Amino acid sequence: MKTIASITFVAALLGIVANDSSVGGPMTVLLIVVLAMLAVGIHDAWTNGRGPLGWLASIVLAFLGGAAGIAIANSVMATIRSFFAVEGSLAQSGHPLLYVSLAAIALLAVFGAWSATQIPNLFRRATPIPPAG
C-alpha cells in the first residue's frame, strides 16, 4: 500500500505540473486516482486470496472508499482554501495550494480505498473457527 500511495502522490503532482490547462490537469489527476483505487482493489483481492466474487467486492469497495476519501478531502481542502486569499480558481491563479490540495485528494482517495477494503477483513477475523473433529 505504501508503494501505491507513493506512486499516486508523485504521479498526481507530476500530472498537474506537466499539464497546466484548466481541464487537462485535473482530469489527469482524476485518471491517476481512479487507477490507484483499482490498484488498491486488485492488491487487496490478490493478497487475501479472494474468489471471483471477492475480487468484485474488493474492487467495488475500493471505488466506494476512494470516492468517500475524495469527498472528505475536497471538503477539507475547501475549508482550508477559505483561509487564503485566492482570486478565481486555483488552476488559474497557480497558487501553491493547488498542488497541496491535489496531492491530499490523491492520498486520501488511496487511504479511503484501503480503509474500505479492510472492512471484510475485520469480519473475517472476528468469525471464530470451529474446532476440527
JSON list of C-alpha atoms in Angstrom, two decimals:
[
{"chain": "A", "resi": 1, "resn": "MET", "atom": "CA", "xyz": [0.00, 0.00, 0.00]},
{"chain": "A", "resi": 2, "resn": "LYS", "atom": "CA", "xyz": [2.90, 2.34, 0.68]},
{"chain": "A", "resi": 3, "resn": "THR", "atom": "CA", "xyz": [4.08, 1.83, -2.88]},
{"chain": "A", "resi": 4, "resn": "ILE", "atom": "CA", "xyz": [0.66, 2.55, -4.36]},
{"chain": "A", "resi": 5, "resn": "ALA", "atom": "CA", "xyz": [0.28, 5.68, -2.22]},
{"chain": "A", "resi": 6, "resn": "SER", "atom": "CA", "xyz": [3.77, 6.92, -3.12]},
{"chain": "A", "resi": 7, "resn": "ILE", "atom": "CA", "xyz": [3.29, 6.36, -6.83]},
{"chain": "A", "resi": 8, "resn": "THR", "atom": "CA", "xyz": [-0.13, 8.05, -6.71]},
{"chain": "A", "resi": 9, "resn": "PHE", "atom": "CA", "xyz": [1.30, 11.06, -4.85]},
{"chain": "A", "resi": 10, "resn": "VAL", "atom": "CA", "xyz": [4.17, 11.56, -7.28]},
{"chain": "A", "resi": 11, "resn": "ALA", "atom": "CA", "xyz": [2.01, 10.92, -10.35]},
{"chain": "A", "resi": 12, "resn": "ALA", "atom": "CA", "xyz": [-0.64, 13.40, -9.17]},
{"chain": "A", "resi": 13, "resn": "LEU", "atom": "CA", "xyz": [1.98, 16.10, -8.64]},
{"chain": "A", "resi": 14, "resn": "LEU", "atom": "CA", "xyz": [3.65, 15.38, -11.97]},
{"chain": "A", "resi": 15, "resn": "GLY", "atom": "CA", "xyz": [0.28, 15.26, -13.72]},
{"chain": "A", "resi": 16, "resn": "ILE", "atom": "CA", "xyz": [-0.70, 18.73, -12.59]},
{"chain": "A", "resi": 17, "resn": "VAL", "atom": "CA", "xyz": [2.76, 20.23, -13.08]},
{"chain": "A", "resi": 18, "resn": "ALA", "atom": "CA", "xyz": [3.13, 18.82, -16.58]},
{"chain": "A", "resi": 19, "resn": "ASN", "atom": "CA", "xyz": [-0.36, 19.83, -17.69]},
{"chain": "A", "resi": 20, "resn": "ASP", "atom": "CA", "xyz": [-1.38, 23.29, -16.51]},
{"chain": "A", "resi": 21, "resn": "SER", "atom": "CA", "xyz": [-4.56, 23.58, -18.56]},
{"chain": "A", "resi": 22, "resn": "SER", "atom": "CA", "xyz": [-7.83, 24.20, -16.74]},
{"chain": "A", "resi": 23, "resn": "VAL", "atom": "CA", "xyz": [-9.37, 20.84, -17.70]},
{"chain": "A", "resi": 24, "resn": "GLY", "atom": "CA", "xyz": [-6.50, 18.55, -18.65]},
{"chain": "A", "resi": 25, "resn": "GLY", "atom": "CA", "xyz": [-4.61, 18.76, -15.36]},
{"chain": "A", "resi": 26, "resn": "PRO", "atom": "CA", "xyz": [-7.46, 17.84, -13.04]},
{"chain": "A", "resi": 27, "resn": "MET", "atom": "CA", "xyz": [-8.69, 15.15, -15.46]},
{"chain": "A", "resi": 28, "resn": "THR", "atom": "CA", "xyz": [-5.19, 13.65, -15.47]},
{"chain": "A", "resi": 29, "resn": "VAL", "atom": "CA", "xyz": [-5.18, 13.60, -11.68]},
{"chain": "A", "resi": 30, "resn": "LEU", "atom": "CA", "xyz": [-8.64, 12.01, -11.68]},
{"chain": "A", "resi": 31, "resn": "LEU", "atom": "CA", "xyz": [-7.40, 9.27, -14.03]},
{"chain": "A", "resi": 32, "resn": "ILE", "atom": "CA", "xyz": [-4.42, 8.68, -11.74]},
{"chain": "A", "resi": 33, "resn": "VAL", "atom": "CA", "xyz": [-6.69, 8.43, -8.69]},
{"chain": "A", "resi": 34, "resn": "VAL", "atom": "CA", "xyz": [-9.09, 6.03, -10.44]},
{"chain": "A", "resi": 35, "resn": "LEU", "atom": "CA", "xyz": [-6.18, 3.81, -11.44]},
{"chain": "A", "resi": 36, "resn": "ALA", "atom": "CA", "xyz": [-4.86, 3.93, -7.88]},
{"chain": "A", "resi": 37, "resn": "MET", "atom": "CA", "xyz": [-8.26, 2.86, -6.50]},
{"chain": "A", "resi": 38, "resn": "LEU", "atom": "CA", "xyz": [-8.31, -0.01, -8.99]},
{"chain": "A", "resi": 39, "resn": "ALA", "atom": "CA", "xyz": [-4.78, -0.98, -7.90]},
{"chain": "A", "resi": 40, "resn": "VAL", "atom": "CA", "xyz": [-5.84, -0.98, -4.24]},
{"chain": "A", "resi": 41, "resn": "GLY", "atom": "CA", "xyz": [-8.81, -3.23, -5.00]},
{"chain": "A", "resi": 42, "resn": "ILE", "atom": "CA", "xyz": [-6.69, -5.64, -7.03]},
{"chain": "A", "resi": 43, "resn": "HIS", "atom": "CA", "xyz": [-3.95, -5.65, -4.38]},
{"chain": "A", "resi": 44, "resn": "ASP", "atom": "CA", "xyz": [-6.45, -6.48, -1.64]},
{"chain": "A", "resi": 45, "resn": "ALA", "atom": "CA", "xyz": [-8.08, -9.27, -3.65]},
{"chain": "A", "resi": 46, "resn": "TRP", "atom": "CA", "xyz": [-4.73, -10.74, -4.67]},
{"chain": "A", "resi": 47, "resn": "THR", "atom": "CA", "xyz": [-3.08, -10.68, -1.24]},
{"chain": "A", "resi": 48, "resn": "ASN", "atom": "CA", "xyz": [-6.13, -12.12, 0.55]},
{"chain": "A", "resi": 49, "resn": "GLY", "atom": "CA", "xyz": [-6.68, -14.90, -2.00]},
{"chain": "A", "resi": 50, "resn": "ARG", "atom": "CA", "xyz": [-10.25, -13.96, -2.77]},
{"chain": "A", "resi": 51, "resn": "GLY", "atom": "CA", "xyz": [-12.51, -15.79, -5.21]},
{"chain": "A", "resi": 52, "resn": "PRO", "atom": "CA", "xyz": [-14.26, -14.14, -8.18]},
{"chain": "A", "resi": 53, "resn": "LEU", "atom": "CA", "xyz": [-16.96, -12.52, -6.03]},
{"chain": "A", "resi": 54, "resn": "GLY", "atom": "CA", "xyz": [-14.29, -11.42, -3.58]},
{"chain": "A", "resi": 55, "resn": "TRP", "atom": "CA", "xyz": [-12.38, -9.73, -6.40]},
{"chain": "A", "resi": 56, "resn": "LEU", "atom": "CA", "xyz": [-15.50, -7.90, -7.47]},
{"chain": "A", "resi": 57, "resn": "ALA", "atom": "CA", "xyz": [-16.29, -6.91, -3.89]},
{"chain": "A", "resi": 58, "resn": "SER", "atom": "CA", "xyz": [-12.73, -5.68, -3.28]},
{"chain": "A", "resi": 59, "resn": "ILE", "atom": "CA", "xyz": [-12.74, -3.53, -6.40]},
{"chain": "A", "resi": 60, "resn": "VAL", "atom": "CA", "xyz": [-16.21, -2.10, -5.70]},
{"chain": "A", "resi": 61, "resn": "LEU", "atom": "CA", "xyz": [-15.29, -1.38, -2.08]},
{"chain": "A", "resi": 62, "resn": "ALA", "atom": "CA", "xyz": [-12.07, 0.29, -3.20]},
{"chain": "A", "resi": 63, "resn": "PHE", "atom": "CA", "xyz": [-14.00, 2.59, -5.53]},
{"chain": "A", "resi": 64, "resn": "LEU", "atom": "CA", "xyz": [-16.62, 3.41, -2.89]},
{"chain": "A", "resi": 65, "resn": "GLY", "atom": "CA", "xyz": [-13.97, 4.08, -0.25]},
{"chain": "A", "resi": 66, "resn": "GLY", "atom": "CA", "xyz": [-11.94, 6.14, -2.70]},
{"chain": "A", "resi": 67, "resn": "ALA", "atom": "CA", "xyz": [-14.99, 8.23, -3.57]},
{"chain": "A", "resi": 68, "resn": "ALA", "atom": "CA", "xyz": [-15.62, 8.82, 0.13]},
{"chain": "A", "resi": 69, "resn": "GLY", "atom": "CA", "xyz": [-11.97, 9.81, 0.56]},
{"chain": "A", "resi": 70, "resn": "ILE", "atom": "CA", "xyz": [-12.23, 12.25, -2.34]},
{"chain": "A", "resi": 71, "resn": "ALA", "atom": "CA", "xyz": [-15.38, 13.81, -0.87]},
{"chain": "A", "resi": 72, "resn": "ILE", "atom": "CA", "xyz": [-13.79, 14.23, 2.55]},
{"chain": "A", "resi": 73, "resn": "ALA", "atom": "CA", "xyz": [-10.55, 15.63, 1.09]},
{"chain": "A", "resi": 74, "resn": "ASN", "atom": "CA", "xyz": [-12.50, 18.02, -1.13]},
{"chain": "A", "resi": 75, "resn": "SER", "atom": "CA", "xyz": [-14.47, 19.45, 1.77]},
{"chain": "A", "resi": 76, "resn": "VAL", "atom": "CA", "xyz": [-11.39, 19.75, 3.97]},
{"chain": "A", "resi": 77, "resn": "MET", "atom": "CA", "xyz": [-9.41, 21.49, 1.23]},
{"chain": "A", "resi": 78, "resn": "ALA", "atom": "CA", "xyz": [-12.33, 23.84, 0.52]},
{"chain": "A", "resi": 79, "resn": "THR", "atom": "CA", "xyz": [-12.31, 24.82, 4.18]},
{"chain": "A", "resi": 80, "resn": "ILE", "atom": "CA", "xyz": [-8.55, 25.36, 4.13]},
{"chain": "A", "resi": 81, "resn": "ARG", "atom": "CA", "xyz": [-8.86, 27.39, 0.92]},
{"chain": "A", "resi": 82, "resn": "SER", "atom": "CA", "xyz": [-11.19, 29.82, 2.68]},
{"chain": "A", "resi": 83, "resn": "PHE", "atom": "CA", "xyz": [-8.26, 30.90, 4.88]},
{"chain": "A", "resi": 84, "resn": "PHE", "atom": "CA", "xyz": [-6.22, 32.01, 1.86]},
{"chain": "A", "resi": 85, "resn": "ALA", "atom": "CA", "xyz": [-6.91, 34.99, -0.37]},
{"chain": "A", "resi": 86, "resn": "VAL", "atom": "CA", "xyz": [-7.19, 33.24, -3.73]},
{"chain": "A", "resi": 87, "resn": "GLU", "atom": "CA", "xyz": [-8.93, 35.13, -6.51]},
{"chain": "A", "resi": 88, "resn": "GLY", "atom": "CA", "xyz": [-10.68, 32.85, -9.00]},
{"chain": "A", "resi": 89, "resn": "SER", "atom": "CA", "xyz": [-9.92, 29.18, -9.37]},
{"chain": "A", "resi": 90, "resn": "LEU", "atom": "CA", "xyz": [-6.76, 27.56, -8.10]},
{"chain": "A", "resi": 91, "resn": "ALA", "atom": "CA", "xyz": [-5.84, 26.42, -11.62]},
{"chain": "A", "resi": 92, "resn": "GLN", "atom": "CA", "xyz": [-5.94, 29.97, -12.96]},
{"chain": "A", "resi": 93, "resn": "SER", "atom": "CA", "xyz": [-4.12, 31.53, -10.03]},
{"chain": "A", "resi": 94, "resn": "GLY", "atom": "CA", "xyz": [-1.34, 28.95, -9.88]},
{"chain": "A", "resi": 95, "resn": "HIS", "atom": "CA", "xyz": [-1.45, 29.15, -6.08]},
{"chain": "A", "resi": 96, "resn": "PRO", "atom": "CA", "xyz": [0.68, 26.53, -4.27]},
{"chain": "A", "resi": 97, "resn": "LEU", "atom": "CA", "xyz": [-2.48, 25.34, -2.54]},
{"chain": "A", "resi": 98, "resn": "LEU", "atom": "CA", "xyz": [-3.45, 23.73, -5.87]},
{"chain": "A", "resi": 99, "resn": "TYR", "atom": "CA", "xyz": [-0.58, 21.25, -5.58]},
{"chain": "A", "resi": 100, "resn": "VAL", "atom": "CA", "xyz": [-1.24, 20.60, -1.91]},
{"chain": "A", "resi": 101, "resn": "SER", "atom": "CA", "xyz": [-4.93, 20.01, -2.49]},
{"chain": "A", "resi": 102, "resn": "LEU", "atom": "CA", "xyz": [-4.45, 17.64, -5.43]},
{"chain": "A", "resi": 103, "resn": "ALA", "atom": "CA", "xyz": [-1.83, 15.64, -3.54]},
{"chain": "A", "resi": 104, "resn": "ALA", "atom": "CA", "xyz": [-4.09, 15.49, -0.47]},
{"chain": "A", "resi": 105, "resn": "ILE", "atom": "CA", "xyz": [-7.05, 14.39, -2.56]},
{"chain": "A", "resi": 106, "resn": "ALA", "atom": "CA", "xyz": [-4.97, 11.65, -4.20]},
{"chain": "A", "resi": 107, "resn": "LEU", "atom": "CA", "xyz": [-3.61, 10.38, -0.88]},
{"chain": "A", "resi": 108, "resn": "LEU", "atom": "CA", "xyz": [-6.97, 10.46, 0.90]},
{"chain": "A", "resi": 109, "resn": "ALA", "atom": "CA", "xyz": [-8.58, 8.63, -2.01]},
{"chain": "A", "resi": 110, "resn": "VAL", "atom": "CA", "xyz": [-5.99, 5.84, -1.67]},
{"chain": "A", "resi": 111, "resn": "PHE", "atom": "CA", "xyz": [-6.46, 5.80, 2.11]},
{"chain": "A", "resi": 112, "resn": "GLY", "atom": "CA", "xyz": [-10.25, 5.67, 1.71]},
{"chain": "A", "resi": 113, "resn": "ALA", "atom": "CA", "xyz": [-9.98, 2.83, -0.79]},
{"chain": "A", "resi": 114, "resn": "TRP", "atom": "CA", "xyz": [-7.65, 0.90, 1.52]},
{"chain": "A", "resi": 115, "resn": "SER", "atom": "CA", "xyz": [-9.90, 1.52, 4.54]},
{"chain": "A", "resi": 116, "resn": "ALA", "atom": "CA", "xyz": [-12.97, 0.27, 2.72]},
{"chain": "A", "resi": 117, "resn": "THR", "atom": "CA", "xyz": [-11.22, -2.91, 1.60]},
{"chain": "A", "resi": 118, "resn": "GLN", "atom": "CA", "xyz": [-10.29, -3.66, 5.22]},
{"chain": "A", "resi": 119, "resn": "ILE", "atom": "CA", "xyz": [-13.92, -3.92, 6.33]},
{"chain": "A", "resi": 120, "resn": "PRO", "atom": "CA", "xyz": [-14.42, -7.52, 5.12]},
{"chain": "A", "resi": 121, "resn": "ASN", "atom": "CA", "xyz": [-11.13, -8.46, 6.76]},
{"chain": "A", "resi": 122, "resn": "LEU", "atom": "CA", "xyz": [-12.45, -7.27, 10.12]},
{"chain": "A", "resi": 123, "resn": "PHE", "atom": "CA", "xyz": [-15.46, -9.55, 9.84]},
{"chain": "A", "resi": 124, "resn": "ARG", "atom": "CA", "xyz": [-13.34, -12.44, 8.62]},
{"chain": "A", "resi": 125, "resn": "ARG", "atom": "CA", "xyz": [-11.05, -12.21, 11.67]},
{"chain": "A", "resi": 126, "resn": "ALA", "atom": "CA", "xyz": [-13.96, -11.82, 14.07]},
{"chain": "A", "resi": 127, "resn": "THR", "atom": "CA", "xyz": [-15.57, -15.12, 13.00]},
{"chain": "A", "resi": 128, "resn": "PRO", "atom": "CA", "xyz": [-14.32, -17.91, 15.25]},
{"chain": "A", "resi": 129, "resn": "ILE", "atom": "CA", "xyz": [-13.02, -21.02, 13.56]},
{"chain": "A", "resi": 130, "resn": "PRO", "atom": "CA", "xyz": [-14.89, -24.14, 14.70]},
{"chain": "A", "resi": 131, "resn": "PRO", "atom": "CA", "xyz": [-12.73, -26.90, 16.18]},
{"chain": "A", "resi": 132, "resn": "ALA", "atom": "CA", "xyz": [-11.87, -29.78, 13.90]},
{"chain": "A", "resi": 133, "resn": "GLY", "atom": "CA", "xyz": [-13.26, -33.13, 14.71]}
]
